[in-house]
Amino acid sequence: MSKGEIYKIGKNNKYEINKKDDFISFCVGILVYAAVLMIANSLFKGIEVENFFYAIIAALILSGLNYTIKPILIYWTLPLSIMSFGIAYPIVNMIILKLCDLIMGSSFNIYGFFATFVIAIFISVLKIILDNIITKNIGR
């Protein structure tokens, strides 16, 4: 069993993947991520998202970057994170946000180092909270 897939015991006591529930959880997770980006857009001056449609596209790009590039960045910054007791970890999230900024162009912008640092922490914390409240309950 891999992480993120929903398994149910079917006939013959074998695990079956319920792809419909997994797809619905993915879609709800993307919508939650887009909502978090829009909340950050309304609270902070350092982030600009044009509208909710571009927030959904940014959420898709950020999810893709989190699954592909983020593990490599975490591996490269592991010594720095260990020496700083994890304080350097938000720098990885900042890099991911800046990469999304480069990919999206003028539809998604992040300004300044300190603002990006605060926004990265805010997005991470709010996404964890909303995922536990909303997304995890969809898969049940």
mmCIF file of N, CA and C in Angstrom:
data_model
loop_
_atom_site.group_PDB
_atom_site.id
_atom_site.type_symbol
_atom_site.label_atom_id
_atom_site.label_comp_id
_atom_site.label_asym_id
_atom_site.label_seq_id
_atom_site.Cartn_x
_atom_site.Cartn_y
_atom_site.Cartn_z
ATOM 1 N N MET A 1 0.835 -1.179 0.000
ATOM 2 C CA MET A 1 0.000 0.000 0.000
ATOM 3 C C MET A 1 0.880 1.242 0.000
ATOM 4 N N SER A 2 0.569 2.159 -0.864
ATOM 5 C CA SER A 2 1.338 3.382 -0.919
ATOM 6 C C SER A 2 0.555 4.525 -0.284
ATOM 7 N N LYS A 3 1.301 5.551 0.073
ATOM 8 C CA LYS A 3 0.702 6.696 0.740
ATOM 9 C C LYS A 3 -0.244 7.422 -0.210
ATOM 10 N N GLY A 4 -1.390 7.815 0.289
ATOM 11 C CA GLY A 4 -2.310 8.610 -0.487
ATOM 12 C C GLY A 4 -3.394 7.823 -1.186
ATOM 13 N N GLU A 5 -3.236 6.522 -1.304
ATOM 14 C CA GLU A 5 -4.264 5.731 -1.964
ATOM 15 C C GLU A 5 -5.213 5.165 -0.922
ATOM 16 N N ILE A 6 -6.455 5.071 -1.294
ATOM 17 C CA ILE A 6 -7.477 4.586 -0.382
ATOM 18 C C ILE A 6 -7.757 3.128 -0.725
ATOM 19 N N TYR A 7 -7.582 2.268 0.258
ATOM 20 C CA TYR A 7 -7.773 0.850 0.051
ATOM 21 C C TYR A 7 -8.996 0.375 0.809
ATOM 22 N N LYS A 8 -9.720 -0.535 0.219
ATOM 23 C CA LYS A 8 -10.847 -1.169 0.892
ATOM 24 C C LYS A 8 -10.713 -2.668 0.689
ATOM 25 N N ILE A 9 -11.115 -3.402 1.689
ATOM 26 C CA ILE A 9 -11.065 -4.860 1.576
ATOM 27 C C ILE A 9 -12.292 -5.306 0.803
ATOM 28 N N GLY A 10 -12.054 -5.939 -0.323
ATOM 29 C CA GLY A 10 -13.139 -6.398 -1.173
ATOM 30 C C GLY A 10 -13.347 -7.895 -1.029
ATOM 31 N N LYS A 11 -13.874 -8.491 -2.068
ATOM 32 C CA LYS A 11 -14.100 -9.930 -2.068
ATOM 33 C C LYS A 11 -12.765 -10.650 -2.014
ATOM 34 N N ASN A 12 -12.746 -11.831 -1.485
ATOM 35 C CA ASN A 12 -11.545 -12.660 -1.349
ATOM 36 C C ASN A 12 -10.497 -12.039 -0.440
ATOM 37 N N ASN A 13 -10.909 -11.106 0.453
ATOM 38 C CA ASN A 13 -10.028 -10.463 1.418
ATOM 39 C C ASN A 13 -8.801 -9.820 0.775
ATOM 40 N N LYS A 14 -8.935 -9.271 -0.404
ATOM 41 C CA LYS A 14 -7.841 -8.573 -1.070
ATOM 42 C C LYS A 14 -8.112 -7.072 -1.014
ATOM 43 N N TYR A 15 -7.024 -6.331 -0.981
ATOM 44 C CA TYR A 15 -7.156 -4.876 -0.973
ATOM 45 C C TYR A 15 -7.472 -4.394 -2.382
ATOM 46 N N GLU A 16 -8.424 -3.485 -2.467
ATOM 47 C CA GLU A 16 -8.788 -2.875 -3.727
ATOM 48 C C GLU A 16 -8.601 -1.369 -3.598
ATOM 49 N N ILE A 17 -8.075 -0.774 -4.639
ATOM 50 C CA ILE A 17 -7.889 0.672 -4.644
ATOM 51 C C ILE A 17 -9.178 1.317 -5.110
ATOM 52 N N ASN A 18 -9.666 2.236 -4.323
ATOM 53 C CA ASN A 18 -10.865 2.972 -4.697
ATOM 54 C C ASN A 18 -10.408 4.264 -5.374
ATOM 55 N N LYS A 19 -10.236 4.216 -6.693
ATOM 56 C CA LYS A 19 -9.695 5.347 -7.437
ATOM 57 C C LYS A 19 -10.647 6.533 -7.469
ATOM 58 N N LYS A 20 -11.951 6.267 -7.370
ATOM 59 C CA LYS A 20 -12.916 7.363 -7.378
ATOM 60 C C LYS A 20 -12.733 8.231 -6.140
ATOM 61 N N ASP A 21 -12.637 7.621 -4.962
ATOM 62 C CA ASP A 21 -12.426 8.383 -3.733
ATOM 63 C C ASP A 21 -11.076 9.087 -3.741
ATOM 64 N N ASP A 22 -10.059 8.442 -4.324
ATOM 65 C CA ASP A 22 -8.733 9.040 -4.392
ATOM 66 C C ASP A 22 -8.753 10.275 -5.295
ATOM 67 N N PHE A 23 -9.461 10.203 -6.414
ATOM 68 C CA PHE A 23 -9.563 11.337 -7.327
ATOM 69 C C PHE A 23 -10.348 12.476 -6.687
ATOM 70 N N ILE A 24 -11.417 12.143 -5.985
ATOM 71 C CA ILE A 24 -12.211 13.177 -5.312
ATOM 72 C C ILE A 24 -11.378 13.857 -4.229
ATOM 73 N N SER A 25 -10.608 13.086 -3.472
ATOM 74 C CA SER A 25 -9.740 13.663 -2.446
ATOM 75 C C SER A 25 -8.687 14.575 -3.075
ATOM 76 N N PHE A 26 -8.145 14.168 -4.226
ATOM 77 C CA PHE A 26 -7.170 15.000 -4.926
ATOM 78 C C PHE A 26 -7.799 16.320 -5.368
ATOM 79 N N CYS A 27 -8.981 16.246 -5.960
ATOM 80 C CA CYS A 27 -9.666 17.460 -6.428
ATOM 81 C C CYS A 27 -10.010 18.388 -5.266
ATOM 82 N N VAL A 28 -10.486 17.830 -4.172
ATOM 83 C CA VAL A 28 -10.808 18.646 -2.996
ATOM 84 C C VAL A 28 -9.529 19.250 -2.422
ATOM 85 N N GLY A 29 -8.443 18.475 -2.420
ATOM 86 C CA GLY A 29 -7.160 18.997 -1.948
ATOM 87 C C GLY A 29 -6.675 20.170 -2.781
ATOM 88 N N ILE A 30 -6.849 20.090 -4.104
ATOM 89 C CA ILE A 30 -6.463 21.196 -4.980
ATOM 90 C C ILE A 30 -7.333 22.422 -4.709
ATOM 91 N N LEU A 31 -8.625 22.214 -4.503
ATOM 92 C CA LEU A 31 -9.519 23.340 -4.197
ATOM 93 C C LEU A 31 -9.163 23.980 -2.852
ATOM 94 N N VAL A 32 -8.789 23.141 -1.873
ATOM 95 C CA VAL A 32 -8.362 23.671 -0.572
ATOM 96 C C VAL A 32 -7.085 24.482 -0.736
ATOM 97 N N TYR A 33 -6.143 23.958 -1.522
ATOM 98 C CA TYR A 33 -4.888 24.676 -1.774
ATOM 99 C C TYR A 33 -5.167 26.017 -2.452
ATOM 100 N N ALA A 34 -6.085 26.043 -3.433
ATOM 101 C CA ALA A 34 -6.447 27.284 -4.115
ATOM 102 C C ALA A 34 -7.097 28.264 -3.140
ATOM 103 N N ALA A 35 -7.943 27.754 -2.252
ATOM 104 C CA ALA A 35 -8.577 28.622 -1.248
ATOM 105 C C ALA A 35 -7.532 29.216 -0.309
ATOM 106 N N VAL A 36 -6.544 28.409 0.078
ATOM 107 C CA VAL A 36 -5.471 28.904 0.947
ATOM 108 C C VAL A 36 -4.690 30.005 0.232
ATOM 109 N N LEU A 37 -4.428 29.820 -1.056
ATOM 110 C CA LEU A 37 -3.729 30.855 -1.818
ATOM 111 C C LEU A 37 -4.550 32.143 -1.895
ATOM 112 N N MET A 38 -5.857 32.020 -2.054
ATOM 113 C CA MET A 38 -6.712 33.208 -2.106
ATOM 114 C C MET A 38 -6.796 33.896 -0.739
ATOM 115 N N ILE A 39 -6.801 33.119 0.336
ATOM 116 C CA ILE A 39 -6.784 33.710 1.683
ATOM 117 C C ILE A 39 -5.476 34.463 1.905
ATOM 118 N N ALA A 40 -4.354 33.849 1.494
ATOM 119 C CA ALA A 40 -3.059 34.526 1.615
ATOM 120 C C ALA A 40 -3.033 35.783 0.758
ATOM 121 N N ASN A 41 -3.659 35.725 -0.396
ATOM 122 C CA ASN A 41 -3.737 36.892 -1.288
ATOM 123 C C ASN A 41 -4.478 38.042 -0.619
ATOM 124 N N SER A 42 -5.532 37.730 0.111
ATOM 125 C CA SER A 42 -6.313 38.790 0.750
ATOM 126 C C SER A 42 -5.665 39.313 2.030
ATOM 127 N N LEU A 43 -4.810 38.516 2.678
ATOM 128 C CA LEU A 43 -4.209 38.928 3.943
ATOM 129 C C LEU A 43 -2.850 39.608 3.797
ATOM 130 N N PHE A 44 -2.084 39.234 2.778
ATOM 131 C CA PHE A 44 -0.713 39.724 2.644
ATOM 132 C C PHE A 44 -0.555 40.558 1.379
ATOM 133 N N LYS A 45 0.277 41.591 1.470
ATOM 134 C CA LYS A 45 0.563 42.427 0.308
ATOM 135 C C LYS A 45 1.629 41.805 -0.588
ATOM 136 N N GLY A 46 2.373 40.850 -0.083
ATOM 137 C CA GLY A 46 3.493 40.274 -0.819
ATOM 138 C C GLY A 46 3.119 39.193 -1.817
ATOM 139 N N ILE A 47 1.840 38.844 -1.909
ATOM 140 C CA ILE A 47 1.399 37.824 -2.851
ATOM 141 C C ILE A 47 0.221 38.378 -3.650
ATOM 142 N N GLU A 48 0.248 38.094 -4.942
ATOM 143 C CA GLU A 48 -0.864 38.504 -5.809
ATOM 144 C C GLU A 48 -1.290 37.319 -6.659
ATOM 145 N N VAL A 49 -2.564 36.968 -6.556
ATOM 146 C CA VAL A 49 -3.161 35.943 -7.412
ATOM 147 C C VAL A 49 -4.294 36.640 -8.145
ATOM 148 N N GLU A 50 -4.295 36.515 -9.472
ATOM 149 C CA GLU A 50 -5.248 37.281 -10.281
ATOM 150 C C GLU A 50 -6.702 36.952 -9.940
ATOM 151 N N ASN A 51 -7.072 35.671 -9.922
ATOM 152 C CA ASN A 51 -8.426 35.258 -9.552
ATOM 153 C C ASN A 51 -8.399 33.791 -9.136
ATOM 154 N N PHE A 52 -9.563 33.236 -8.815
ATOM 155 C CA PHE A 52 -9.618 31.867 -8.294
ATOM 156 C C PHE A 52 -9.199 30.839 -9.344
ATOM 157 N N PHE A 53 -9.467 31.100 -10.610
ATOM 158 C CA PHE A 53 -9.047 30.183 -11.670
ATOM 159 C C PHE A 53 -7.529 30.038 -11.685
ATOM 160 N N TYR A 54 -6.825 31.168 -11.593
ATOM 161 C CA TYR A 54 -5.363 31.112 -11.555
ATOM 162 C C TYR A 54 -4.858 30.533 -10.236
ATOM 163 N N ALA A 55 -5.640 30.674 -9.177
ATOM 164 C CA ALA A 55 -5.273 30.034 -7.909
ATOM 165 C C ALA A 55 -5.340 28.514 -8.044
ATOM 166 N N ILE A 56 -6.326 28.006 -8.787
ATOM 167 C CA ILE A 56 -6.416 26.553 -9.023
ATOM 168 C C ILE A 56 -5.229 26.083 -9.855
ATOM 169 N N ILE A 57 -4.876 26.845 -10.891
ATOM 170 C CA ILE A 57 -3.716 26.479 -11.702
ATOM 171 C C ILE A 57 -2.438 26.528 -10.866
ATOM 172 N N ALA A 58 -2.296 27.556 -10.030
ATOM 173 C CA ALA A 58 -1.128 27.651 -9.149
ATOM 174 C C ALA A 58 -1.104 26.488 -8.163
ATOM 175 N N ALA A 59 -2.267 26.082 -7.663
ATOM 176 C CA ALA A 59 -2.331 24.947 -6.745
ATOM 177 C C ALA A 59 -1.891 23.658 -7.439
ATOM 178 N N LEU A 60 -2.289 23.481 -8.687
ATOM 179 C CA LEU A 60 -1.846 22.310 -9.448
ATOM 180 C C LEU A 60 -0.336 22.336 -9.659
ATOM 181 N N ILE A 61 0.201 23.495 -10.016
ATOM 182 C CA ILE A 61 1.644 23.616 -10.229
ATOM 183 C C ILE A 61 2.400 23.398 -8.922
ATOM 184 N N LEU A 62 1.919 24.014 -7.834
ATOM 185 C CA LEU A 62 2.579 23.841 -6.537
ATOM 186 C C LEU A 62 2.534 22.388 -6.082
ATOM 187 N N SER A 63 1.417 21.701 -6.316
ATOM 188 C CA SER A 63 1.336 20.285 -5.951
ATOM 189 C C SER A 63 2.329 19.460 -6.755
ATOM 190 N N GLY A 64 2.429 19.754 -8.050
ATOM 191 C CA GLY A 64 3.396 19.049 -8.877
ATOM 192 C C GLY A 64 4.827 19.311 -8.447
ATOM 193 N N LEU A 65 5.143 20.557 -8.126
ATOM 194 C CA LEU A 65 6.490 20.885 -7.645
ATOM 195 C C LEU A 65 6.773 20.253 -6.286
ATOM 196 N N ASN A 66 5.761 20.186 -5.430
ATOM 197 C CA ASN A 66 5.949 19.570 -4.112
ATOM 198 C C ASN A 66 6.244 18.078 -4.217
ATOM 199 N N TYR A 67 5.695 17.421 -5.232
ATOM 200 C CA TYR A 67 5.929 15.987 -5.385
ATOM 201 C C TYR A 67 7.184 15.665 -6.182
ATOM 202 N N THR A 68 7.688 16.617 -6.976
ATOM 203 C CA THR A 68 8.846 16.316 -7.810
ATOM 204 C C THR A 68 10.123 16.980 -7.310
ATOM 205 N N ILE A 69 10.103 18.286 -7.172
ATOM 206 C CA ILE A 69 11.327 19.024 -6.864
ATOM 207 C C ILE A 69 11.572 19.158 -5.364
ATOM 208 N N LYS A 70 10.518 19.236 -4.571
ATOM 209 C CA LYS A 70 10.683 19.457 -3.131
ATOM 210 C C LYS A 70 11.506 18.364 -2.438
ATOM 211 N N PRO A 71 11.317 17.066 -2.745
ATOM 212 C CA PRO A 71 12.176 16.068 -2.087
ATOM 213 C C PRO A 71 13.661 16.252 -2.394
ATOM 214 N N ILE A 72 13.979 16.695 -3.601
ATOM 215 C CA ILE A 72 15.379 16.939 -3.965
ATOM 216 C C ILE A 72 15.919 18.124 -3.177
ATOM 217 N N LEU A 73 15.128 19.182 -3.080
ATOM 218 C CA LEU A 73 15.556 20.359 -2.320
ATOM 219 C C LEU A 73 15.716 20.045 -0.838
ATOM 220 N N ILE A 74 14.837 19.234 -0.299
ATOM 221 C CA ILE A 74 14.953 18.844 1.114
ATOM 222 C C ILE A 74 16.238 18.057 1.331
ATOM 223 N N TYR A 75 16.556 17.176 0.396
ATOM 224 C CA TYR A 75 17.786 16.387 0.496
ATOM 225 C C TYR A 75 19.020 17.288 0.458
ATOM 226 N N TRP A 76 19.007 18.279 -0.449
ATOM 227 C CA TRP A 76 20.150 19.182 -0.564
ATOM 228 C C TRP A 76 20.303 20.093 0.647
ATOM 229 N N THR A 77 19.204 20.512 1.245
ATOM 230 C CA THR A 77 19.263 21.436 2.381
ATOM 231 C C THR A 77 19.218 20.728 3.728
ATOM 232 N N LEU A 78 19.300 19.416 3.730
ATOM 233 C CA LEU A 78 19.226 18.673 4.992
ATOM 234 C C LEU A 78 20.319 19.077 5.985
ATOM 235 N N PRO A 79 21.584 19.202 5.579
ATOM 236 C CA PRO A 79 22.591 19.631 6.564
ATOM 237 C C PRO A 79 22.288 21.002 7.168
ATOM 238 N N LEU A 80 21.829 21.934 6.333
ATOM 239 C CA LEU A 80 21.482 23.264 6.836
ATOM 240 C C LEU A 80 20.286 23.195 7.778
ATOM 241 N N SER A 81 19.308 22.361 7.461
ATOM 242 C CA SER A 81 18.143 22.213 8.332
ATOM 243 C C SER A 81 18.519 21.577 9.663
ATOM 244 N N ILE A 82 19.436 20.636 9.640
ATOM 245 C CA ILE A 82 19.877 20.004 10.889
ATOM 246 C C ILE A 82 20.635 21.004 11.753
ATOM 247 N N MET A 83 21.524 21.769 11.123
ATOM 248 C CA MET A 83 22.316 22.738 11.902
ATOM 249 C C MET A 83 21.453 23.869 12.458
ATOM 250 N N SER A 84 20.380 24.206 11.762
ATOM 251 C CA SER A 84 19.525 25.308 12.224
ATOM 252 C C SER A 84 18.279 24.810 12.954
ATOM 253 N N PHE A 85 18.252 23.514 13.279
ATOM 254 C CA PHE A 85 17.131 22.897 13.989
ATOM 255 C C PHE A 85 15.806 23.088 13.258
ATOM 256 N N GLY A 86 15.837 23.012 11.931
ATOM 257 C CA GLY A 86 14.631 23.060 11.125
ATOM 258 C C GLY A 86 14.174 24.436 10.702
ATOM 259 N N ILE A 87 14.869 25.464 11.134
ATOM 260 C CA ILE A 87 14.457 26.811 10.777
ATOM 261 C C ILE A 87 14.674 27.071 9.286
ATOM 262 N N ALA A 88 15.593 26.358 8.668
ATOM 263 C CA ALA A 88 15.868 26.545 7.245
ATOM 264 C C ALA A 88 14.851 25.834 6.357
ATOM 265 N N TYR A 89 13.986 25.008 6.938
ATOM 266 C CA TYR A 89 13.024 24.261 6.131
ATOM 267 C C TYR A 89 12.061 25.157 5.351
ATOM 268 N N PRO A 90 11.568 26.264 5.905
ATOM 269 C CA PRO A 90 10.689 27.133 5.099
ATOM 270 C C PRO A 90 11.371 27.715 3.857
ATOM 271 N N ILE A 91 12.691 27.710 3.820
ATOM 272 C CA ILE A 91 13.396 28.192 2.627
ATOM 273 C C ILE A 91 13.060 27.302 1.434
ATOM 274 N N VAL A 92 12.893 26.013 1.670
ATOM 275 C CA VAL A 92 12.495 25.098 0.593
ATOM 276 C C VAL A 92 11.110 25.487 0.069
ATOM 277 N N ASN A 93 10.188 25.792 0.975
ATOM 278 C CA ASN A 93 8.853 26.230 0.556
ATOM 279 C C ASN A 93 8.916 27.558 -0.188
ATOM 280 N N MET A 94 9.831 28.434 0.205
ATOM 281 C CA MET A 94 10.006 29.696 -0.500
ATOM 282 C C MET A 94 10.485 29.462 -1.935
ATOM 283 N N ILE A 95 11.418 28.535 -2.099
ATOM 284 C CA ILE A 95 11.925 28.228 -3.438
ATOM 285 C C ILE A 95 10.804 27.674 -4.315
ATOM 286 N N ILE A 96 9.974 26.800 -3.742
ATOM 287 C CA ILE A 96 8.856 26.236 -4.497
ATOM 288 C C ILE A 96 7.880 27.348 -4.906
ATOM 289 N N LEU A 97 7.577 28.276 -3.997
ATOM 290 C CA LEU A 97 6.684 29.389 -4.328
ATOM 291 C C LEU A 97 7.281 30.280 -5.413
ATOM 292 N N LYS A 98 8.584 30.545 -5.349
ATOM 293 C CA LYS A 98 9.224 31.374 -6.364
ATOM 294 C C LYS A 98 9.254 30.673 -7.716
ATOM 295 N N LEU A 99 9.431 29.350 -7.724
ATOM 296 C CA LEU A 99 9.367 28.603 -8.983
ATOM 297 C C LEU A 99 7.972 28.698 -9.602
ATOM 298 N N CYS A 100 6.955 28.600 -8.770
ATOM 299 C CA CYS A 100 5.582 28.755 -9.263
ATOM 300 C C CYS A 100 5.369 30.171 -9.793
ATOM 301 N N ASP A 101 5.958 31.155 -9.130
ATOM 302 C CA ASP A 101 5.890 32.535 -9.598
ATOM 303 C C ASP A 101 6.511 32.660 -10.988
ATOM 304 N N LEU A 102 7.646 32.017 -11.200
ATOM 305 C CA LEU A 102 8.301 32.058 -12.510
ATOM 306 C C LEU A 102 7.476 31.363 -13.584
ATOM 307 N N ILE A 103 6.851 30.245 -13.233
ATOM 308 C CA ILE A 103 6.060 29.484 -14.202
ATOM 309 C C ILE A 103 4.779 30.217 -14.568
ATOM 310 N N MET A 104 4.108 30.797 -13.578
ATOM 311 C CA MET A 104 2.793 31.416 -13.799
ATOM 312 C C MET A 104 2.872 32.796 -14.456
ATOM 313 N N GLY A 105 3.994 33.452 -14.355
ATOM 314 C CA GLY A 105 4.104 34.780 -14.958
ATOM 315 C C GLY A 105 3.383 35.839 -14.144
ATOM 316 N N SER A 106 2.608 36.685 -14.804
ATOM 317 C CA SER A 106 1.969 37.808 -14.115
ATOM 318 C C SER A 106 0.678 37.422 -13.389
ATOM 319 N N SER A 107 0.228 36.186 -13.537
ATOM 320 C CA SER A 107 -1.009 35.756 -12.874
ATOM 321 C C SER A 107 -0.801 35.397 -11.403
ATOM 322 N N PHE A 108 0.440 35.097 -11.029
ATOM 323 C CA PHE A 108 0.773 34.709 -9.656
ATOM 324 C C PHE A 108 2.117 35.344 -9.336
ATOM 325 N N ASN A 109 2.143 36.268 -8.397
ATOM 326 C CA ASN A 109 3.381 36.977 -8.060
ATOM 327 C C ASN A 109 3.622 36.954 -6.568
ATOM 328 N N ILE A 110 4.900 36.826 -6.206
ATOM 329 C CA ILE A 110 5.320 36.910 -4.813
ATOM 330 C C ILE A 110 6.478 37.892 -4.757
ATOM 331 N N TYR A 111 6.407 38.843 -3.816
ATOM 332 C CA TYR A 111 7.402 39.903 -3.736
ATOM 333 C C TYR A 111 8.142 39.850 -2.405
ATOM 334 N N GLY A 112 9.450 40.100 -2.441
ATOM 335 C CA GLY A 112 10.258 40.272 -1.241
ATOM 336 C C GLY A 112 10.630 38.977 -0.549
ATOM 337 N N PHE A 113 11.790 38.997 0.100
ATOM 338 C CA PHE A 113 12.285 37.804 0.791
ATOM 339 C C PHE A 113 11.503 37.540 2.069
ATOM 340 N N PHE A 114 11.366 38.552 2.917
ATOM 341 C CA PHE A 114 10.685 38.358 4.192
ATOM 342 C C PHE A 114 9.209 38.029 3.996
ATOM 343 N N ALA A 115 8.573 38.701 3.048
ATOM 344 C CA ALA A 115 7.157 38.422 2.769
ATOM 345 C C ALA A 115 6.985 36.987 2.264
ATOM 346 N N THR A 116 7.893 36.536 1.409
ATOM 347 C CA THR A 116 7.825 35.159 0.910
ATOM 348 C C THR A 116 8.014 34.169 2.047
ATOM 349 N N PHE A 117 8.918 34.486 2.980
ATOM 350 C CA PHE A 117 9.154 33.615 4.131
ATOM 351 C C PHE A 117 7.887 33.480 4.977
ATOM 352 N N VAL A 118 7.256 34.596 5.297
ATOM 353 C CA VAL A 118 6.042 34.589 6.125
ATOM 354 C C VAL A 118 4.890 33.908 5.388
ATOM 355 N N ILE A 119 4.750 34.194 4.098
ATOM 356 C CA ILE A 119 3.674 33.606 3.305
ATOM 357 C C ILE A 119 3.856 32.102 3.183
ATOM 358 N N ALA A 120 5.085 31.636 3.010
ATOM 359 C CA ALA A 120 5.351 30.195 2.915
ATOM 360 C C ALA A 120 4.950 29.483 4.203
ATOM 361 N N ILE A 121 5.266 30.075 5.336
ATOM 362 C CA ILE A 121 4.879 29.481 6.628
ATOM 363 C C ILE A 121 3.363 29.504 6.784
ATOM 364 N N PHE A 122 2.736 30.633 6.452
ATOM 365 C CA PHE A 122 1.282 30.758 6.562
ATOM 366 C C PHE A 122 0.571 29.729 5.686
ATOM 367 N N ILE A 123 0.993 29.608 4.433
ATOM 368 C CA ILE A 123 0.366 28.660 3.513
ATOM 369 C C ILE A 123 0.529 27.235 4.019
ATOM 370 N N SER A 124 1.719 26.893 4.499
ATOM 371 C CA SER A 124 1.959 25.531 4.998
ATOM 372 C C SER A 124 1.065 25.202 6.192
ATOM 373 N N VAL A 125 1.002 26.117 7.153
ATOM 374 C CA VAL A 125 0.216 25.865 8.367
ATOM 375 C C VAL A 125 -1.276 25.806 8.049
ATOM 376 N N LEU A 126 -1.768 26.750 7.261
ATOM 377 C CA LEU A 126 -3.195 26.767 6.943
ATOM 378 C C LEU A 126 -3.594 25.567 6.085
ATOM 379 N N LYS A 127 -2.719 25.157 5.180
ATOM 380 C CA LYS A 127 -3.022 23.988 4.352
ATOM 381 C C LYS A 127 -3.087 22.722 5.200
ATOM 382 N N ILE A 128 -2.194 22.573 6.149
ATOM 383 C CA ILE A 128 -2.231 21.408 7.042
ATOM 384 C C ILE A 128 -3.533 21.391 7.842
ATOM 385 N N ILE A 129 -3.920 22.543 8.375
ATOM 386 C CA ILE A 129 -5.145 22.622 9.172
ATOM 387 C C ILE A 129 -6.371 22.290 8.326
ATOM 388 N N LEU A 130 -6.486 22.923 7.153
ATOM 389 C CA LEU A 130 -7.654 22.682 6.307
ATOM 390 C C LEU A 130 -7.667 21.274 5.716
ATOM 391 N N ASP A 131 -6.490 20.712 5.425
ATOM 392 C CA ASP A 131 -6.444 19.324 4.954
ATOM 393 C C ASP A 131 -6.979 18.374 6.020
ATOM 394 N N ASN A 132 -6.609 18.613 7.275
ATOM 395 C CA ASN A 132 -7.095 17.739 8.351
ATOM 396 C C ASN A 132 -8.591 17.911 8.595
ATOM 397 N N ILE A 133 -9.096 19.109 8.379
ATOM 398 C CA ILE A 133 -10.518 19.344 8.602
ATOM 399 C C ILE A 133 -11.360 18.888 7.413
ATOM 400 N N ILE A 134 -10.944 19.240 6.204
ATOM 401 C CA ILE A 134 -11.785 19.027 5.018
ATOM 402 C C ILE A 134 -11.372 17.795 4.221
ATOM 403 N N THR A 135 -10.145 17.777 3.725
ATOM 404 C CA THR A 135 -9.725 16.759 2.766
ATOM 405 C C THR A 135 -9.731 15.365 3.370
ATOM 406 N N LYS A 136 -9.288 15.202 4.588
ATOM 407 C CA LYS A 136 -9.241 13.871 5.211
ATOM 408 C C LYS A 136 -10.628 13.316 5.422
ATOM 409 N N ASN A 137 -11.617 14.164 5.659
ATOM 410 C CA ASN A 137 -12.982 13.692 5.868
ATOM 411 C C ASN A 137 -13.674 13.287 4.578
ATOM 412 N N ILE A 138 -13.201 13.769 3.443
ATOM 413 C CA ILE A 138 -13.797 13.402 2.154
ATOM 414 C C ILE A 138 -13.488 11.941 1.836
ATOM 415 N N GLY A 139 -12.276 11.484 2.167
ATOM 416 C CA GLY A 139 -11.867 10.116 1.836
ATOM 417 C C GLY A 139 -12.474 9.051 2.719
ATOM 418 N N ARG A 140 -13.126 9.439 3.789
ATOM 419 C CA ARG A 140 -13.687 8.442 4.721
ATOM 420 C C ARG A 140 -15.002 7.918 4.245
#
